Short mmCIF file of C-alpha atoms in Angstrom, two decimals:
data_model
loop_
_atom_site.label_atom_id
_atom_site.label_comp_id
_atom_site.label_asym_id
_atom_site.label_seq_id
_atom_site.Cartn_x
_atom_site.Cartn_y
_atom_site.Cartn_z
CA UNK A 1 -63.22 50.32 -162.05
CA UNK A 2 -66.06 49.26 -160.24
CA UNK A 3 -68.79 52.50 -160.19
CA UNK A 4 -71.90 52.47 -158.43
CA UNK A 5 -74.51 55.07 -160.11
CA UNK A 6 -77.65 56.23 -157.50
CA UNK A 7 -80.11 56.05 -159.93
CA UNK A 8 -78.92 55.43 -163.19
CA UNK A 9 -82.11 54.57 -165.51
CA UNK A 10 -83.43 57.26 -166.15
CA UNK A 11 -82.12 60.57 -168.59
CA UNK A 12 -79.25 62.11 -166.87
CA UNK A 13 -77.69 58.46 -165.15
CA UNK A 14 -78.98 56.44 -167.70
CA UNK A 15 -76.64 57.90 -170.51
CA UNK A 16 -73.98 57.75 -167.61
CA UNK A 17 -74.69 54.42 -166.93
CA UNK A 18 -73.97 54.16 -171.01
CA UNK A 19 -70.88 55.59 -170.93
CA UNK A 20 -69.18 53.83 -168.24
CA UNK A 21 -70.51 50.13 -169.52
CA UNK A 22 -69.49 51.45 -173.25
CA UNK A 23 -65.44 52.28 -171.65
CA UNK A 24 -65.75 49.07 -170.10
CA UNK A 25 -66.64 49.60 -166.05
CA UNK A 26 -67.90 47.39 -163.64
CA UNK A 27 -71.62 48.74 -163.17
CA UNK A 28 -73.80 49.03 -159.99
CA UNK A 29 -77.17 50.70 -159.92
CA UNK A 30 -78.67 51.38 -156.89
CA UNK A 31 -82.61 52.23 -157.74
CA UNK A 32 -86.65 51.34 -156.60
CA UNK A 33 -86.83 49.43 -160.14
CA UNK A 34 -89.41 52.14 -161.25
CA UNK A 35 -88.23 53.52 -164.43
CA UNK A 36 -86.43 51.70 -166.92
CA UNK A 37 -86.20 48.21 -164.53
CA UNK A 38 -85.34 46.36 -167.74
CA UNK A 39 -82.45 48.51 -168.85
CA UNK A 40 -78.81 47.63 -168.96
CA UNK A 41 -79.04 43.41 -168.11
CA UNK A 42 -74.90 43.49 -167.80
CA UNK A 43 -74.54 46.02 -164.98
CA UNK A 44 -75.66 44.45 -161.18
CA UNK A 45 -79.26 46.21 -160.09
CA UNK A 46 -79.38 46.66 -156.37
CA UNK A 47 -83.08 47.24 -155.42
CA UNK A 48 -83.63 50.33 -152.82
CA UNK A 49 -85.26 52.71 -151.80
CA UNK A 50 -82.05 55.59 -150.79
CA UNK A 51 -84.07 57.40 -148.42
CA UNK A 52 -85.02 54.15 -146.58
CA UNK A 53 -83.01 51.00 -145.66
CA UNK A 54 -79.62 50.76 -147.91
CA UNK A 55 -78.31 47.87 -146.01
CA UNK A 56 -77.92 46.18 -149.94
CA UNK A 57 -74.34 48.41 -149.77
CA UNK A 58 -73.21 46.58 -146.75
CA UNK A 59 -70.13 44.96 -146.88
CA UNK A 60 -69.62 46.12 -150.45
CA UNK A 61 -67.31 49.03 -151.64
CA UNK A 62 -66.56 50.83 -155.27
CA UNK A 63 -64.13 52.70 -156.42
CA UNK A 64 -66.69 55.37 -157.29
CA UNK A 65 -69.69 56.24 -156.70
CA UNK A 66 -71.63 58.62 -159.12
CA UNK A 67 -74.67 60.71 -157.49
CA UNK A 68 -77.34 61.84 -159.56
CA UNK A 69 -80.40 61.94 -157.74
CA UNK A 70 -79.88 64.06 -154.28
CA UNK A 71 -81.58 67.05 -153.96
CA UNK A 72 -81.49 67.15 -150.01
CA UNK A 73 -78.35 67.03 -147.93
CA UNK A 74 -80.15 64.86 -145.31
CA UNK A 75 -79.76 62.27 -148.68
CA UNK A 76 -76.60 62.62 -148.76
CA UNK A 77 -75.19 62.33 -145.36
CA UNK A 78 -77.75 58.84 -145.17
CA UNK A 79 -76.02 57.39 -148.23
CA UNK A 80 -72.76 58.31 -146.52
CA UNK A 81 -73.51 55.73 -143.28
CA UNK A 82 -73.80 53.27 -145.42
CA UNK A 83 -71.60 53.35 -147.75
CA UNK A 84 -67.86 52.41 -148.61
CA UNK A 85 -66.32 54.06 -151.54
CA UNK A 86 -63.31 55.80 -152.83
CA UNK A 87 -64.65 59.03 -155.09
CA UNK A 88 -67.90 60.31 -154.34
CA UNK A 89 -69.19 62.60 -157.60
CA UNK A 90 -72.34 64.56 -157.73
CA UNK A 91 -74.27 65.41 -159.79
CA UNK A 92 -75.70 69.60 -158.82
CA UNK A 93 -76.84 72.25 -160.53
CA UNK A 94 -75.96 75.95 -161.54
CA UNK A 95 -79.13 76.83 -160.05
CA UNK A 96 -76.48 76.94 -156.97
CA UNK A 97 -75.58 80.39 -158.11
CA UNK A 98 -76.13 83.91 -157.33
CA UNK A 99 -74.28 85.67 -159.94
CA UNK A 100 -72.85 89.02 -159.67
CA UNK A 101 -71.67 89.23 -162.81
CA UNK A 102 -72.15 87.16 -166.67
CA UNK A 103 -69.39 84.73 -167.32
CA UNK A 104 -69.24 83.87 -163.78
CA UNK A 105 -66.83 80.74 -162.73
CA UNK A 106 -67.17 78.27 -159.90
CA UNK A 107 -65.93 80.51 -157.30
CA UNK A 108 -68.86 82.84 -157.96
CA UNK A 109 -71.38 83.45 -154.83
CA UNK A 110 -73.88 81.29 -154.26
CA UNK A 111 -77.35 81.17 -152.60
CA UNK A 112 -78.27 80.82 -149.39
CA UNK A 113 -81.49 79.76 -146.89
CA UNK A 114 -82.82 83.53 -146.29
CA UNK A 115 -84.44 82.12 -143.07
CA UNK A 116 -84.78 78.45 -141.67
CA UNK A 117 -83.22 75.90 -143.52
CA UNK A 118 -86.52 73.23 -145.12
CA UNK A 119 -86.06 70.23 -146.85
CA UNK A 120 -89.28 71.19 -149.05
CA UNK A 121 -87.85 71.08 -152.49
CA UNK A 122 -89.55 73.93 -154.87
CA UNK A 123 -88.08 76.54 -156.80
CA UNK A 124 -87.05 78.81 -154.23
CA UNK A 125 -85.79 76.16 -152.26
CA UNK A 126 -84.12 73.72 -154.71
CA UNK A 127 -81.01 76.05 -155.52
CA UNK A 128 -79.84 76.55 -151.73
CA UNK A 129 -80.94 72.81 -151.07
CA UNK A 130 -78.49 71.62 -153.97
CA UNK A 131 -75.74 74.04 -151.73
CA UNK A 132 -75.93 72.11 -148.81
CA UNK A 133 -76.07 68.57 -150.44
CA UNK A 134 -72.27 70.01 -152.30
CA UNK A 135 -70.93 70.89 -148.97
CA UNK A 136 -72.18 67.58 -147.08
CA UNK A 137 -70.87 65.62 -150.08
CA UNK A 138 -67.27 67.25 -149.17
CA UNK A 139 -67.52 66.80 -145.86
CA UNK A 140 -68.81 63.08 -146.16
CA UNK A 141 -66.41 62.14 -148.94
CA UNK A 142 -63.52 64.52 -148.85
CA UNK A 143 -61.40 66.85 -151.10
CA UNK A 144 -61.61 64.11 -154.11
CA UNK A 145 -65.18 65.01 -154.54
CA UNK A 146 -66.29 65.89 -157.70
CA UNK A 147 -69.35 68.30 -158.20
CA UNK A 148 -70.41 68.66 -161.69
CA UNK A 149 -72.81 71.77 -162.11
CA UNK A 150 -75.16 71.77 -165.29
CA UNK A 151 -77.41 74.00 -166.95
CA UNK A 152 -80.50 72.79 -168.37
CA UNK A 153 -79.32 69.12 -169.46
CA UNK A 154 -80.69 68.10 -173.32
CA UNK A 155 -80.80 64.70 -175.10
CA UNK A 156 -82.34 61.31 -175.75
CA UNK A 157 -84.58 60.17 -172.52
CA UNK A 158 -85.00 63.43 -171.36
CA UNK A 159 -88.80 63.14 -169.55
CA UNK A 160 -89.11 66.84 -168.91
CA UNK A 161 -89.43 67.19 -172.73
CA UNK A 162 -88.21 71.43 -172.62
CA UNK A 163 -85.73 71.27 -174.64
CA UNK A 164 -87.75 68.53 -176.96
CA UNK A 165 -90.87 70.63 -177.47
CA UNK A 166 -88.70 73.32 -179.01
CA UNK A 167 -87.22 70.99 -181.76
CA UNK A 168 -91.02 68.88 -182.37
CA UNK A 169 -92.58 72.42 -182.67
CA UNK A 170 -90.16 73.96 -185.09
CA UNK A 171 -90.19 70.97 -186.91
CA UNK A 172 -93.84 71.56 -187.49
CA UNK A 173 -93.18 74.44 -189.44
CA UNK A 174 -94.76 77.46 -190.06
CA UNK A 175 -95.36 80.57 -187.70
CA UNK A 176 -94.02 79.72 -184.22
CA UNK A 177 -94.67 81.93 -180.72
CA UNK A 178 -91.10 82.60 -179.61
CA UNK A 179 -91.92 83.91 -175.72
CA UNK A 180 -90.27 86.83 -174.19
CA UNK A 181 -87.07 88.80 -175.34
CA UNK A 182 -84.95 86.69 -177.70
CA UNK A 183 -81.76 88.11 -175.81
CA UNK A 184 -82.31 86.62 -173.10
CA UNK A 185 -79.32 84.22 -171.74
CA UNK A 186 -79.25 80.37 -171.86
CA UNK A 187 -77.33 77.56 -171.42
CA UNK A 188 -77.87 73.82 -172.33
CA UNK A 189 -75.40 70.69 -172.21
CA UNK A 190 -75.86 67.30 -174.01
CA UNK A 191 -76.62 64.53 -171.59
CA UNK A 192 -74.25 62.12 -173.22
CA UNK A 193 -71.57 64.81 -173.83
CA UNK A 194 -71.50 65.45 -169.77
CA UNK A 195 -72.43 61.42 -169.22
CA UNK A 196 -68.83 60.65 -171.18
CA UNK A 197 -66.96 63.55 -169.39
CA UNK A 198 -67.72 62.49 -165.88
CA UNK A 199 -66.13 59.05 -166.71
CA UNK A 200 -63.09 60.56 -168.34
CA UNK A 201 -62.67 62.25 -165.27
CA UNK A 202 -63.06 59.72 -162.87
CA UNK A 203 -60.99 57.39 -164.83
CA UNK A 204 -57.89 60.24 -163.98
CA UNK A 205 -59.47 61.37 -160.47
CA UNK A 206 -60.25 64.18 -161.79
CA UNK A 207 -61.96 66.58 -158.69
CA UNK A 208 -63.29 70.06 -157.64
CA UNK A 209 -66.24 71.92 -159.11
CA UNK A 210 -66.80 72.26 -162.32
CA UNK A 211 -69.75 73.70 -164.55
CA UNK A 212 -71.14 71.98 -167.61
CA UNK A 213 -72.52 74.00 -169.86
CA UNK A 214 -72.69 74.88 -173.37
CA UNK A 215 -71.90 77.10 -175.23
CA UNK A 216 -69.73 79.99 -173.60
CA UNK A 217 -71.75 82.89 -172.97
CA UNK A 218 -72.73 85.37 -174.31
CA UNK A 219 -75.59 82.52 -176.09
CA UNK A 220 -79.64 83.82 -176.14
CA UNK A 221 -83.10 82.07 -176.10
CA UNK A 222 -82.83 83.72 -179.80
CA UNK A 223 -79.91 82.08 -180.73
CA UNK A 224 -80.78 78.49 -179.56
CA UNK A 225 -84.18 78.76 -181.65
CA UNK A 226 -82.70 79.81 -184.70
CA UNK A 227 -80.07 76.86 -184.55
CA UNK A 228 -83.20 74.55 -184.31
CA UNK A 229 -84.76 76.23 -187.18
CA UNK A 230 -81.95 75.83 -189.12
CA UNK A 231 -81.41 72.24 -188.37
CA UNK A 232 -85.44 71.02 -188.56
CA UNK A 233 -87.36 73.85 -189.77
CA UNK A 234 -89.10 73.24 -192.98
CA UNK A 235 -88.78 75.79 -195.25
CA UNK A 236 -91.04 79.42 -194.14
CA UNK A 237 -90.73 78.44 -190.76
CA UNK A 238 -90.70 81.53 -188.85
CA UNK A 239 -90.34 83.24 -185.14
CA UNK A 240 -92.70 85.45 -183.64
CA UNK A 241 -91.33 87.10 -180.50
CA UNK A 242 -94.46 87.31 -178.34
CA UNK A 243 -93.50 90.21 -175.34
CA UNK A 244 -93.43 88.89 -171.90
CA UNK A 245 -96.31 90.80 -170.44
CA UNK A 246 -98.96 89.60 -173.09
CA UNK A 247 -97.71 86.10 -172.47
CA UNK A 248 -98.03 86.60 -168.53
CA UNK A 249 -101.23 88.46 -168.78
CA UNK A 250 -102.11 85.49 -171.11
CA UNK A 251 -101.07 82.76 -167.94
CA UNK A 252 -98.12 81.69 -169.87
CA UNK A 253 -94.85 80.66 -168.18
CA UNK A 254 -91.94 78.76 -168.05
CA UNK A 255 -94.03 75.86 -168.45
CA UNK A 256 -96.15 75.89 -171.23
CA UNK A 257 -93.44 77.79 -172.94
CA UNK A 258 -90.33 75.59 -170.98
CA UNK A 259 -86.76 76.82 -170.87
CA UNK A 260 -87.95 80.63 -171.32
CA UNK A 261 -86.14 82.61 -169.27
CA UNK A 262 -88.63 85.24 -168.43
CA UNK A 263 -86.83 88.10 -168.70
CA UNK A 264 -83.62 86.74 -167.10
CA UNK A 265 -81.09 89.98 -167.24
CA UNK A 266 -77.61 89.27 -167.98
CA UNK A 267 -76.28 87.52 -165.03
CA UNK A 268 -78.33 84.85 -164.70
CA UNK A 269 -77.68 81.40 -164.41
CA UNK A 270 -77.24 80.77 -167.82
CA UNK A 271 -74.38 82.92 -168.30
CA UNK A 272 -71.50 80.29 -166.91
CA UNK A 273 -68.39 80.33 -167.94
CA UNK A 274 -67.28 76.89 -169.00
CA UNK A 275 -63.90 77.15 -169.38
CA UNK A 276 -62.34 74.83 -165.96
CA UNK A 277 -64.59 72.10 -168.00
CA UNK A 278 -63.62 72.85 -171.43
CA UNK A 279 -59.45 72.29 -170.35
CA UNK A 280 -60.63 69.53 -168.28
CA UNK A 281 -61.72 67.55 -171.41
CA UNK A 282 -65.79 68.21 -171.55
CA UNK A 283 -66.19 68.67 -175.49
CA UNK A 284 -69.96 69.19 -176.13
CA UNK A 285 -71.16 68.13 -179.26
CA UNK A 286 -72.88 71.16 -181.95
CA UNK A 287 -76.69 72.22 -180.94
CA UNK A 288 -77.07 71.38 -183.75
CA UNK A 289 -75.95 67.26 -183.88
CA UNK A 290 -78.12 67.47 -180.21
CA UNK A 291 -81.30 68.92 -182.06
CA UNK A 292 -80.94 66.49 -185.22
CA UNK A 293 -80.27 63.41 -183.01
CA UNK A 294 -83.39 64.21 -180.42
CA UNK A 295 -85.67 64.63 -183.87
CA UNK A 296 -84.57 61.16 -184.62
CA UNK A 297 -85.06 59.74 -181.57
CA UNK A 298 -88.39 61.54 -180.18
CA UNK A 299 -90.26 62.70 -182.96
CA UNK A 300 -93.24 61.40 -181.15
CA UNK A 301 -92.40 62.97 -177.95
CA UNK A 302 -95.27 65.01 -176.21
CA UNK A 303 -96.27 66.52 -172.88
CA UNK A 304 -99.40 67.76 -171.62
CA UNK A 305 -98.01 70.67 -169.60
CA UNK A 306 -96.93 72.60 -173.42
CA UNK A 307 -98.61 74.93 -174.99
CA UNK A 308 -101.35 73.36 -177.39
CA UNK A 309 -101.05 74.27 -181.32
CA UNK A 310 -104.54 75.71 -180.84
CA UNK A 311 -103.72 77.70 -178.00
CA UNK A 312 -100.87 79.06 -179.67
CA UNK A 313 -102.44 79.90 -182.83
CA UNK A 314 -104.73 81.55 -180.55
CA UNK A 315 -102.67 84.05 -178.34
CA UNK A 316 -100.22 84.49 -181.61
CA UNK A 317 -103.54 85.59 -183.35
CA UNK A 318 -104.38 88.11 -180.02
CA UNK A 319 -100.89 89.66 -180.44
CA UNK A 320 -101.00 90.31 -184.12
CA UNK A 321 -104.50 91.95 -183.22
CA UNK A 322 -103.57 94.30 -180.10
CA UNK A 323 -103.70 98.23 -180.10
#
């Protein structure tokens, strides 16, 4: 098939950009030629900007078209004009959701503009954004669309280094600050697991909404640490749950301490049922294979947003010492 990929050099549509070159697709990528310009010579690089002129997709059509880079629905209508293609997939986000209840599937509610609608992208906005970008992609493209909804997305590439700082601390060693309540909920899914699925599916027209997570809940921030420490933990590695107030009182977050779910109850996001995407073929890989192959690949990964090792040695020291 001929695909065009929006994007498609960088983490999430880079390793689909792998797996539809590796089953043997003709390859478009539509991007500025900022990240990763020098990246797959044997697809066709079409240089634009997509919130600007895309008059490099006139007189052209694909079969599909993968989108994994709109995050306003104004984005995707603009694509739309210019555009000629049979399936239309995008790529959203579970952050769509407003769960009632854990295990929730893809008919669950979902959130909504509690005022006027912006097209300022934050956290409050980004989930109800990616809600209206689903439903113009539908009414652009039509009932073949297929909307893929991930969790937090893990793997090689991945420049937001959360999931990475987990598996380069713990393979560190020794006495690691483990934020918040180690029941709380989360979710991950292997970039290349969800890359390879999206092409299986197109390759059968495969459509509707589907989410892509991993594992089936019920899975906690506990659980996903210790399967890191068992894969790349030296030996005496050890946890130390750190309680959410200290660390907030301390001006930790999500951030220095990334993926933590703060104190996420039970129905949160990260408690999606995956099932629709389990019998439609999505097979993700152990957390374990993920956290082994990322170790390989980015030992040397860092990010200045993290908590330092002196910093943490520091609050861990302040919690050990408190009334």
């Amino acid at each position: 098939m001929k695909i065009l990929i929006i994007g498609g050099t960088r983490f999430v549509g880079r390793h689909i950009t792998e797996a539809a070159l590796t089953a043997g697709h003709e390859v478009s990528l539509i991007h500025r030629g900022k990240t990763g310009p020098g990246l797959f010579p044997e697809a066709e690089h079409l240089l634009a900007d997509r919130d600007a002129d895309l008059s490099v997709l006139r007189d052209r059509r694909w079969d599909v078209t993968i989108d994994v880079s709109a995050y306003l629905p104004s984005q995707v209508t603009h694509l739309a004009g210019a555009l000629s293609t049979g399936q239309y997939v995008f790529v959203s986000t579970a952050s769509v959701y407003a769960p009632e209840t854990p295990n929730f599937t893809e008919d669950a509610p979902l959130v909504e503009f509690d005022g006027p609608v912006t097209e300022e992208v934050n956290g409050k906005t980004y989930g109800p954004l990616k809600v209206l970008c689903e439903r113009a992609a539908t009414d652009a493209f039509g009932p073949e669309t297929l909307i893929v909804r991930p969790t937090y997305v893990i793997g090689p590439y991945d420049y937001t280094g959360r999931f990475t700082y987990w598996v380069n601390r713990i393979a560190r060693g020794g006495e690691v600050l483990a934020p918040g309540n180690p029941d709380d909920p989360i979710q991950v899914i292997d970039g290349r697991d969800m890359a390879s699925w999206i092409i299986a599916m197109i390759e059968k027209t495969g459509s509707g909404t589907f989410h892509a997570v991993s594992p089936a809940p019920p899975f906690s921030f506990g659980d996903m640490l210790e399967a890191i420490v068992a894969e790349v933990g030296p030996p005496g590695t050890t946890l130390t749950w750190v309680g959410q107030d200290f660390l907030t009182a301390e001006g930790e977050d999500g951030r220095s301490l990334p993926l933590w779910p703060m104190g996420e109850d039970g129905i949160s996001i990260n408690t999606a049922n995956p099932a629709a995407a389990y019998a439609a073929g999505l097979s993700p890989r152990p957390l374990g294979q993920s956290v082994r192959e990322i170790r390989d690949a980015e030992a040397s990964f860092s990010t200045s947003i993290t908590i330092t090792p002196d910093r943490e040695a520091d609050v861990l020291s302040r919690w050990r010492a408190r009334p």
